[in-house]
């Protein structure tokens, strides 16, 4: 993580994994800019390399998928120390596997019960799941409860 100043933060990410016989190398960048104490924007971009035989797909993979997301965060809406967010992105864009059309939209509202417990209800809309438009749209609702020690 690199903090240029308190309003601008950049993070680099990298992972190396082997899943289902596939070697995965992926990296990305995350940039956040706080417009003021209440409002912030962020953007993410990632690129990876997937190589190996997929037993699930029954084929060799040699992919260079990309991912991206943009979003906004708003703090202190209705409840002090709360955070609301909205983002849109594509988690796996690889034209050699599907059509690269899956798009995710996520929204959430997080607030503290006390200094050790936060509660976050949210939703996610996934169009063209697994990059397959014929699979329709998935609507997910979630609740996250976090205990901090």
CSV table of N, CA and C in Angstrom, one decimal:
chain,number,residue,atom,x,y,z
A,1,UNK,N,0.8,-1.2,0.0
A,1,UNK,CA,0.0,0.0,0.0
A,1,UNK,C,0.9,1.2,0.0
A,2,UNK,N,0.5,2.2,-0.8
A,2,UNK,CA,1.2,3.5,-0.8
A,2,UNK,C,0.2,4.6,-0.6
A,3,UNK,N,0.5,5.4,0.4
A,3,UNK,CA,-0.4,6.6,0.7
A,3,UNK,C,0.3,7.8,0.2
A,4,UNK,N,-0.2,8.4,-0.9
A,4,UNK,CA,0.4,9.7,-1.4
A,4,UNK,C,0.1,10.8,-0.4
A,5,UNK,N,-1.1,10.9,0.1
A,5,UNK,CA,-1.6,11.7,1.1
A,5,UNK,C,-2.8,11.1,1.8
A,6,UNK,N,-3.4,11.7,2.7
A,6,UNK,CA,-4.5,11.0,3.4
A,6,UNK,C,-5.7,10.9,2.5
A,7,UNK,N,-5.8,11.5,1.4
A,7,UNK,CA,-6.9,11.4,0.5
A,7,UNK,C,-6.7,10.5,-0.7
A,8,UNK,N,-5.5,10.0,-0.9
A,8,UNK,CA,-5.2,9.2,-2.1
A,8,UNK,C,-4.3,7.9,-1.7
A,9,UNK,N,-4.9,6.7,-1.9
A,9,UNK,CA,-4.2,5.5,-1.5
A,9,UNK,C,-4.2,4.6,-2.7
A,10,UNK,N,-3.0,3.9,-2.9
A,10,UNK,CA,-2.9,2.9,-4.0
A,10,UNK,C,-2.4,1.6,-3.4
A,11,UNK,N,-3.0,0.5,-3.8
A,11,UNK,CA,-2.6,-0.8,-3.3
A,11,UNK,C,-2.3,-1.7,-4.5
A,12,UNK,N,-1.2,-2.5,-4.3
A,12,UNK,CA,-0.9,-3.5,-5.3
A,12,UNK,C,-1.2,-4.8,-4.7
A,13,UNK,N,-1.7,-5.8,-5.5
A,13,UNK,CA,-2.0,-7.1,-5.0
A,13,UNK,C,-1.5,-8.1,-6.0
A,14,UNK,N,-1.1,-9.3,-5.4
A,14,UNK,CA,-0.6,-10.4,-6.2
A,14,UNK,C,-1.0,-11.7,-5.6
A,15,UNK,N,-1.3,-12.7,-6.4
A,15,UNK,CA,-1.5,-14.0,-5.9
A,15,UNK,C,-1.0,-15.1,-6.8
A,16,UNK,N,-0.6,-16.2,-6.2
A,16,UNK,CA,-0.1,-17.3,-7.0
A,16,UNK,C,-0.8,-18.5,-6.4
A,17,UNK,N,-1.5,-19.3,-7.2
A,17,UNK,CA,-2.2,-20.5,-6.7
A,17,UNK,C,-2.2,-21.6,-7.7
A,18,UNK,N,-2.6,-22.8,-7.2
A,18,UNK,CA,-2.8,-23.9,-8.0
A,18,UNK,C,-4.1,-24.5,-7.6
A,19,UNK,N,-5.1,-24.5,-8.5
A,19,UNK,CA,-6.4,-24.9,-8.2
A,19,UNK,C,-6.9,-25.9,-9.3
A,20,UNK,N,-7.3,-27.1,-8.9
A,20,UNK,CA,-7.8,-28.0,-9.9
A,20,UNK,C,-6.8,-28.3,-11.0
A,21,UNK,N,-5.5,-28.3,-10.7
A,21,UNK,CA,-4.5,-28.5,-11.7
A,21,UNK,C,-4.1,-27.3,-12.6
A,22,UNK,N,-4.7,-26.2,-12.3
A,22,UNK,CA,-4.4,-25.0,-13.0
A,22,UNK,C,-3.5,-24.0,-12.2
A,23,UNK,N,-2.4,-23.6,-12.9
A,23,UNK,CA,-1.5,-22.6,-12.3
A,23,UNK,C,-2.1,-21.3,-12.5
A,24,UNK,N,-2.2,-20.5,-11.4
A,24,UNK,CA,-2.8,-19.2,-11.5
A,24,UNK,C,-1.8,-18.1,-11.0
A,25,UNK,N,-1.5,-17.1,-11.8
A,25,UNK,CA,-0.8,-16.0,-11.3
A,25,UNK,C,-1.7,-14.8,-11.6
A,26,UNK,N,-1.9,-13.9,-10.7
A,26,UNK,CA,-2.7,-12.7,-10.9
A,26,UNK,C,-2.2,-11.5,-10.1
A,27,UNK,N,-2.3,-10.4,-10.7
A,27,UNK,CA,-2.0,-9.1,-10.0
A,27,UNK,C,-3.0,-8.1,-10.3
A,28,UNK,N,-2.9,-7.0,-9.5
A,28,UNK,CA,-3.8,-5.9,-9.7
A,28,UNK,C,-3.5,-4.7,-8.9
A,29,UNK,N,-4.2,-3.6,-9.2
A,29,UNK,CA,-4.0,-2.4,-8.5
A,29,UNK,C,-5.4,-1.9,-8.1
A,30,UNK,N,-5.4,-1.3,-6.9
A,30,UNK,CA,-6.6,-0.7,-6.3
A,30,UNK,C,-6.3,0.8,-6.0
A,31,UNK,N,-7.1,1.7,-6.5
A,31,UNK,CA,-6.8,3.1,-6.2
A,31,UNK,C,-8.1,3.7,-5.5
A,32,UNK,N,-7.8,4.4,-4.5
A,32,UNK,CA,-8.9,5.1,-3.7
A,32,UNK,C,-8.6,6.6,-3.6
A,33,UNK,N,-9.7,7.4,-3.8
A,33,UNK,CA,-9.5,8.8,-3.7
A,33,UNK,C,-10.7,9.3,-2.8
A,34,UNK,N,-10.4,10.0,-1.7
A,34,UNK,CA,-11.4,10.6,-0.8
A,34,UNK,C,-11.6,12.0,-1.3
A,35,UNK,N,-12.8,12.2,-1.8
A,35,UNK,CA,-13.2,13.6,-2.2
A,35,UNK,C,-13.2,14.5,-1.0
A,36,UNK,N,-13.8,14.0,0.1
A,36,UNK,CA,-13.8,14.7,1.4
A,36,UNK,C,-14.0,13.6,2.4
A,37,UNK,N,-14.3,14.0,3.7
A,37,UNK,CA,-14.4,13.0,4.7
A,37,UNK,C,-15.6,12.1,4.6
A,38,UNK,N,-16.6,12.4,3.8
A,38,UNK,CA,-17.8,11.7,3.7
A,38,UNK,C,-17.9,10.8,2.4
A,39,UNK,N,-17.2,11.3,1.3
A,39,UNK,CA,-17.4,10.7,0.0
A,39,UNK,C,-16.0,10.2,-0.6
A,40,UNK,N,-16.0,9.0,-1.1
A,40,UNK,CA,-14.8,8.5,-1.8
A,40,UNK,C,-15.1,7.7,-3.0
A,41,UNK,N,-14.2,7.6,-4.0
A,41,UNK,CA,-14.3,6.9,-5.2
A,41,UNK,C,-13.2,5.8,-5.2
A,42,UNK,N,-13.4,4.7,-5.8
A,42,UNK,CA,-12.3,3.7,-6.0
A,42,UNK,C,-12.4,3.0,-7.4
A,43,UNK,N,-11.3,2.5,-7.8
A,43,UNK,CA,-11.2,1.7,-9.0
A,43,UNK,C,-10.3,0.6,-8.8
A,44,UNK,N,-10.5,-0.5,-9.5
A,44,UNK,CA,-9.7,-1.7,-9.4
A,44,UNK,C,-9.5,-2.3,-10.8
A,45,UNK,N,-8.3,-2.8,-11.0
A,45,UNK,CA,-8.0,-3.5,-12.3
A,45,UNK,C,-7.1,-4.6,-12.0
A,46,UNK,N,-7.3,-5.8,-12.5
A,46,UNK,CA,-6.5,-6.9,-12.3
A,46,UNK,C,-6.3,-7.7,-13.6
A,47,UNK,N,-5.2,-8.4,-13.7
A,47,UNK,CA,-4.9,-9.3,-14.9
A,47,UNK,C,-4.2,-10.5,-14.3
A,48,UNK,N,-4.5,-11.7,-15.0
A,48,UNK,CA,-4.0,-12.9,-14.5
A,48,UNK,C,-3.6,-13.8,-15.7
A,49,UNK,N,-3.0,-15.0,-15.3
A,49,UNK,CA,-2.6,-16.0,-16.2
A,49,UNK,C,-3.0,-17.3,-15.7
A,50,UNK,N,-3.9,-18.0,-16.4
A,50,UNK,CA,-4.4,-19.3,-16.0
A,50,UNK,C,-3.9,-20.3,-17.0
A,51,UNK,N,-3.1,-21.3,-16.5
A,51,UNK,CA,-2.6,-22.4,-17.4
A,51,UNK,C,-2.7,-23.8,-16.8
A,52,UNK,N,-3.1,-24.7,-17.6
A,52,UNK,CA,-3.2,-26.1,-17.1
A,52,UNK,C,-4.5,-26.7,-17.6
A,53,UNK,N,-4.6,-28.0,-17.2
A,53,UNK,CA,-5.8,-28.8,-17.6
A,53,UNK,C,-6.9,-28.6,-16.5
A,54,UNK,N,-8.1,-28.2,-16.9
A,54,UNK,CA,-9.2,-28.1,-16.0
A,54,UNK,C,-10.0,-29.4,-16.1
A,55,UNK,N,-10.0,-30.1,-15.0
A,55,UNK,CA,-10.9,-31.3,-14.9
A,55,UNK,C,-12.3,-31.0,-15.0
A,56,UNK,N,-12.7,-29.8,-14.4
A,56,UNK,CA,-14.1,-29.4,-14.4
A,56,UNK,C,-14.6,-29.1,-15.9
A,57,UNK,N,-13.7,-28.4,-16.6
A,57,UNK,CA,-14.1,-28.1,-18.0
A,57,UNK,C,-13.7,-29.1,-19.0
A,58,UNK,N,-12.8,-30.1,-18.6
A,58,UNK,CA,-12.3,-31.1,-19.5
A,58,UNK,C,-11.6,-30.5,-20.7
A,59,UNK,N,-10.7,-29.5,-20.4
A,59,UNK,CA,-9.9,-28.9,-21.5
A,59,UNK,C,-8.7,-28.2,-20.9
A,60,UNK,N,-7.7,-28.0,-21.8
A,60,UNK,CA,-6.5,-27.2,-21.4
A,60,UNK,C,-6.9,-25.8,-21.4
A,61,UNK,N,-6.4,-25.0,-20.4
A,61,UNK,CA,-6.6,-23.6,-20.4
A,61,UNK,C,-5.3,-22.8,-20.6
A,62,UNK,N,-5.3,-21.8,-21.3
A,62,UNK,CA,-4.3,-20.8,-21.5
A,62,UNK,C,-4.9,-19.5,-21.6
A,63,UNK,N,-5.3,-18.9,-20.4
A,63,UNK,CA,-6.1,-17.7,-20.4
A,63,UNK,C,-5.3,-16.5,-19.8
A,64,UNK,N,-5.7,-15.3,-20.2
A,64,UNK,CA,-5.2,-14.1,-19.6
A,64,UNK,C,-6.4,-13.3,-19.2
A,65,UNK,N,-7.1,-13.7,-18.2
A,65,UNK,CA,-8.4,-12.9,-17.8
A,65,UNK,C,-8.0,-11.6,-17.1
A,66,UNK,N,-8.9,-10.7,-17.3
A,66,UNK,CA,-8.8,-9.4,-16.7
A,66,UNK,C,-10.1,-9.1,-15.8
A,67,UNK,N,-10.0,-8.2,-14.9
A,67,UNK,CA,-11.1,-7.9,-14.0
A,67,UNK,C,-11.0,-6.4,-13.8
A,68,UNK,N,-12.2,-5.8,-13.5
A,68,UNK,CA,-12.2,-4.3,-13.2
A,68,UNK,C,-13.4,-4.1,-12.3
A,69,UNK,N,-13.4,-3.0,-11.6
A,69,UNK,CA,-14.5,-2.5,-10.8
A,69,UNK,C,-14.3,-1.0,-10.5
A,70,UNK,N,-15.4,-0.3,-10.5
A,70,UNK,CA,-15.4,1.1,-10.0
A,70,UNK,C,-16.5,1.2,-9.0
A,71,UNK,N,-16.4,2.2,-8.1
A,71,UNK,CA,-17.4,2.3,-7.1
A,71,UNK,C,-17.2,3.6,-6.3
A,72,UNK,N,-18.2,3.7,-5.4
A,72,UNK,CA,-18.2,4.9,-4.5
A,72,UNK,C,-18.5,4.4,-3.0
A,73,UNK,N,-18.0,5.2,-2.1
A,73,UNK,CA,-18.3,4.9,-0.7
A,73,UNK,C,-18.8,6.2,-0.1
A,74,UNK,N,-19.8,6.1,0.7
A,74,UNK,CA,-20.3,7.3,1.4
A,74,UNK,C,-20.4,7.0,2.9
A,75,UNK,N,-19.8,7.8,3.7
A,75,UNK,CA,-19.7,7.6,5.2
A,75,UNK,C,-20.7,8.5,5.9
A,76,UNK,N,-21.1,7.9,7.1
A,76,UNK,CA,-22.0,8.7,8.0
A,76,UNK,C,-23.3,9.0,7.5
A,77,UNK,N,-23.9,8.1,6.8
A,77,UNK,CA,-25.3,8.3,6.3
A,77,UNK,C,-26.3,7.8,7.3
A,78,UNK,N,-27.1,8.6,7.8
A,78,UNK,CA,-28.1,8.3,8.8
A,78,UNK,C,-27.5,8.0,10.2
A,79,UNK,N,-26.6,7.0,10.2
A,79,UNK,CA,-26.0,6.6,11.5
A,79,UNK,C,-24.5,7.0,11.5
A,80,UNK,N,-24.1,7.6,12.6
A,80,UNK,CA,-22.6,8.0,12.7
A,80,UNK,C,-21.8,6.7,12.5
A,81,UNK,N,-20.6,6.9,11.9
A,81,UNK,CA,-19.7,5.8,11.6
A,81,UNK,C,-20.2,4.7,10.7
A,82,UNK,N,-21.3,5.0,10.0
A,82,UNK,CA,-21.8,4.0,9.0
A,82,UNK,C,-21.0,4.2,7.7
A,83,UNK,N,-21.1,3.2,6.8
A,83,UNK,CA,-20.5,3.2,5.5
A,83,UNK,C,-21.5,2.6,4.5
A,84,UNK,N,-21.8,3.3,3.4
A,84,UNK,CA,-22.6,2.7,2.3
A,84,UNK,C,-21.7,2.7,1.1
A,85,UNK,N,-21.9,1.7,0.3
A,85,UNK,CA,-21.1,1.6,-0.9
A,85,UNK,C,-21.9,1.0,-2.1
A,86,UNK,N,-21.5,1.3,-3.3
A,86,UNK,CA,-22.1,0.8,-4.5
A,86,UNK,C,-20.9,0.6,-5.5
A,87,UNK,N,-20.9,-0.5,-6.2
A,87,UNK,CA,-19.8,-0.8,-7.1
A,87,UNK,C,-20.4,-1.6,-8.3
A,88,UNK,N,-19.7,-1.5,-9.4
A,88,UNK,CA,-20.0,-2.3,-10.6
A,88,UNK,C,-18.7,-2.8,-11.2
A,89,UNK,N,-18.7,-4.0,-11.7
A,89,UNK,CA,-17.4,-4.5,-12.3
A,89,UNK,C,-17.6,-5.8,-13.0
A,90,UNK,N,-16.6,-6.3,-13.6
A,90,UNK,CA,-16.6,-7.6,-14.3
A,90,UNK,C,-15.4,-8.4,-13.7
A,91,UNK,N,-15.7,-9.5,-13.0
A,91,UNK,CA,-14.7,-10.2,-12.3
A,91,UNK,C,-13.8,-11.2,-13.1
A,92,UNK,N,-14.2,-11.5,-14.3
A,92,UNK,CA,-13.4,-12.5,-15.1
A,92,UNK,C,-13.7,-12.3,-16.5
A,93,UNK,N,-13.0,-11.5,-17.2
A,93,UNK,CA,-13.1,-11.2,-18.6
A,93,UNK,C,-12.1,-11.9,-19.4
A,94,UNK,N,-12.5,-13.0,-20.1
A,94,UNK,CA,-11.5,-13.8,-20.9
A,94,UNK,C,-12.3,-14.3,-22.1
A,95,UNK,N,-12.0,-13.7,-23.2
A,95,UNK,CA,-12.8,-14.1,-24.4
A,95,UNK,C,-12.7,-15.5,-24.8
A,96,UNK,N,-11.6,-16.2,-24.4
A,96,UNK,CA,-11.4,-17.6,-24.8
A,96,UNK,C,-12.3,-18.5,-23.9
A,97,UNK,N,-12.9,-18.0,-22.9
A,97,UNK,CA,-13.8,-18.8,-22.0
A,97,UNK,C,-15.1,-18.0,-21.8
A,98,UNK,N,-16.1,-18.4,-22.5
A,98,UNK,CA,-17.4,-17.6,-22.4
A,98,UNK,C,-17.3,-16.4,-23.2
A,99,UNK,N,-18.1,-15.5,-22.9
A,99,UNK,CA,-18.2,-14.2,-23.7
A,99,UNK,C,-17.6,-13.0,-23.0
A,100,UNK,N,-17.2,-13.2,-21.7
A,100,UNK,CA,-16.6,-12.1,-21.0
A,100,UNK,C,-17.7,-11.0,-20.6
A,101,UNK,N,-18.9,-11.5,-20.4
A,101,UNK,CA,-20.0,-10.6,-20.2
A,101,UNK,C,-20.6,-10.5,-18.8
A,102,UNK,N,-20.0,-11.4,-17.8
A,102,UNK,CA,-20.6,-11.3,-16.5
A,102,UNK,C,-20.3,-10.0,-15.9
A,103,UNK,N,-21.3,-9.4,-15.4
A,103,UNK,CA,-21.2,-8.0,-14.7
A,103,UNK,C,-21.8,-8.1,-13.3
A,104,UNK,N,-21.1,-7.7,-12.3
A,104,UNK,CA,-21.6,-7.7,-11.0
A,104,UNK,C,-21.9,-6.2,-10.5
A,105,UNK,N,-23.0,-6.1,-9.8
A,105,UNK,CA,-23.4,-4.8,-9.2
A,105,UNK,C,-23.6,-5.2,-7.7
A,106,UNK,N,-22.9,-4.4,-6.8
A,106,UNK,CA,-23.0,-4.7,-5.4
A,106,UNK,C,-23.2,-3.4,-4.6
A,107,UNK,N,-24.1,-3.5,-3.7
A,107,UNK,CA,-24.4,-2.4,-2.8
A,107,UNK,C,-24.4,-2.9,-1.3
A,108,UNK,N,-24.1,-2.1,-0.4
A,108,UNK,CA,-24.1,-2.5,1.0
A,108,UNK,C,-24.2,-1.2,1.9
A,109,UNK,N,-24.6,-1.5,3.1
A,109,UNK,CA,-24.7,-0.5,4.2
A,109,UNK,C,-24.2,-1.1,5.5
A,110,UNK,N,-23.1,-0.6,6.0
A,110,UNK,CA,-22.5,-1.1,7.2
A,110,UNK,C,-22.5,-0.1,8.3
A,111,UNK,N,-22.9,-0.6,9.5
A,111,UNK,CA,-22.9,0.3,10.7
A,111,UNK,C,-22.4,-0.5,11.9
A,112,UNK,N,-22.0,0.2,12.9
A,112,UNK,CA,-21.5,-0.4,14.1
A,112,UNK,C,-22.6,-0.6,15.1
A,113,UNK,N,-22.7,-1.8,15.8
A,113,UNK,CA,-23.5,-1.9,16.9
A,113,UNK,C,-22.8,-1.3,18.1
A,114,UNK,N,-21.5,-1.6,18.2
A,114,UNK,CA,-20.6,-1.0,19.2
A,114,UNK,C,-19.2,-1.0,18.6
A,115,UNK,N,-18.2,-0.7,19.4
A,115,UNK,CA,-16.8,-0.7,18.9
A,115,UNK,C,-16.3,-2.0,18.5
A,116,UNK,N,-17.0,-3.1,18.8
A,116,UNK,CA,-16.5,-4.5,18.5
A,116,UNK,C,-17.3,-5.2,17.5
A,117,UNK,N,-18.5,-4.7,17.2
A,117,UNK,CA,-19.4,-5.5,16.3
A,117,UNK,C,-20.0,-4.6,15.2
A,118,UNK,N,-19.9,-5.0,14.0
A,118,UNK,CA,-20.5,-4.3,12.9
A,118,UNK,C,-21.4,-5.2,12.1
A,119,UNK,N,-22.4,-4.6,11.5
A,119,UNK,CA,-23.5,-5.3,10.8
A,119,UNK,C,-23.6,-4.7,9.4
A,120,UNK,N,-23.6,-5.6,8.4
A,120,UNK,CA,-23.7,-5.1,7.0
A,120,UNK,C,-24.7,-5.9,6.2
A,121,UNK,N,-25.8,-5.4,5.9
A,121,UNK,CA,-26.7,-6.0,4.9
A,121,UNK,C,-26.3,-5.5,3.5
A,122,UNK,N,-26.5,-6.3,2.5
A,122,UNK,CA,-26.2,-5.9,1.2
A,122,UNK,C,-26.8,-6.7,0.1
A,123,UNK,N,-26.6,-6.4,-1.2
A,123,UNK,CA,-27.1,-7.1,-2.3
A,123,UNK,C,-26.1,-7.2,-3.4
A,124,UNK,N,-26.2,-8.2,-4.2
A,124,UNK,CA,-25.4,-8.3,-5.4
A,124,UNK,C,-26.3,-8.8,-6.6
A,125,UNK,N,-26.1,-8.2,-7.7
A,125,UNK,CA,-26.8,-8.6,-8.9
A,125,UNK,C,-25.8,-9.1,-9.9
A,126,UNK,N,-25.9,-10.3,-10.4
A,126,UNK,CA,-24.9,-10.9,-11.3
A,126,UNK,C,-25.6,-11.2,-12.6
A,127,UNK,N,-25.3,-10.4,-13.6
A,127,UNK,CA,-25.8,-10.7,-15.0
A,127,UNK,C,-24.8,-11.6,-15.8
A,128,UNK,N,-25.4,-12.4,-16.6
A,128,UNK,CA,-24.5,-13.4,-17.4
A,128,UNK,C,-23.6,-14.2,-16.5
A,129,UNK,N,-24.1,-14.9,-15.5
A,129,UNK,CA,-23.2,-15.6,-14.6
A,129,UNK,C,-22.3,-16.6,-15.4
A,130,UNK,N,-21.1,-16.8,-15.0
A,130,UNK,CA,-20.1,-17.6,-15.7
A,130,UNK,C,-19.9,-17.2,-17.1
A,131,UNK,N,-20.1,-15.9,-17.4
A,131,UNK,CA,-20.0,-15.3,-18.8
A,131,UNK,C,-20.9,-16.0,-19.8
A,132,UNK,N,-22.1,-16.4,-19.3
A,132,UNK,CA,-23.0,-17.1,-20.2
A,132,UNK,C,-24.4,-16.3,-20.1
A,133,UNK,N,-24.7,-15.5,-21.1
A,133,UNK,CA,-25.9,-14.7,-21.0
A,133,UNK,C,-27.2,-15.6,-20.9
A,134,UNK,N,-27.2,-16.8,-21.4
A,134,UNK,CA,-28.4,-17.6,-21.3
A,134,UNK,C,-28.7,-18.1,-19.9
A,135,UNK,N,-27.8,-17.9,-18.9
A,135,UNK,CA,-28.1,-18.3,-17.6
A,135,UNK,C,-28.9,-17.3,-16.8
A,136,UNK,N,-29.3,-16.2,-17.4
A,136,UNK,CA,-30.1,-15.2,-16.7
A,136,UNK,C,-29.4,-14.3,-15.7
A,137,UNK,N,-30.1,-13.8,-14.8
A,137,UNK,CA,-29.5,-12.9,-13.8
A,137,UNK,C,-29.7,-13.5,-12.4
A,138,UNK,N,-28.7,-13.4,-11.5
A,138,UNK,CA,-28.8,-13.9,-10.2
A,138,UNK,C,-28.9,-12.7,-9.2
A,139,UNK,N,-29.8,-12.7,-8.3
A,139,UNK,CA,-30.0,-11.7,-7.3
A,139,UNK,C,-29.6,-12.3,-6.0
A,140,UNK,N,-28.7,-11.7,-5.3
A,140,UNK,CA,-28.2,-12.3,-4.0
A,140,UNK,C,-28.4,-11.2,-2.9
A,141,UNK,N,-28.8,-11.6,-1.8
A,141,UNK,CA,-28.9,-10.7,-0.6
A,141,UNK,C,-28.1,-11.3,0.5
A,142,UNK,N,-27.3,-10.5,1.2
A,142,UNK,CA,-26.5,-11.0,2.2
A,142,UNK,C,-26.5,-10.2,3.5
A,143,UNK,N,-26.0,-10.8,4.6
A,143,UNK,CA,-25.9,-10.1,5.8
A,143,UNK,C,-24.5,-10.6,6.4
A,144,UNK,N,-23.7,-9.6,6.7
A,144,UNK,CA,-22.4,-9.9,7.3
A,144,UNK,C,-22.3,-9.3,8.7
A,145,UNK,N,-21.9,-10.1,9.6
A,145,UNK,CA,-21.7,-9.7,11.0
A,145,UNK,C,-20.3,-9.9,11.4
A,146,UNK,N,-19.6,-8.8,11.8
A,146,UNK,CA,-18.2,-8.9,12.1
A,146,UNK,C,-17.9,-8.6,13.5
A,147,UNK,N,-17.1,-9.5,14.2
A,147,UNK,CA,-16.7,-9.3,15.6
A,147,UNK,C,-15.2,-9.0,15.6
A,148,UNK,N,-14.9,-7.8,16.2
A,148,UNK,CA,-13.5,-7.4,16.2
A,148,UNK,C,-13.0,-7.5,17.6
A,149,UNK,N,-11.8,-8.2,17.7
A,149,UNK,CA,-11.2,-8.4,19.0
A,149,UNK,C,-10.1,-7.5,19.3
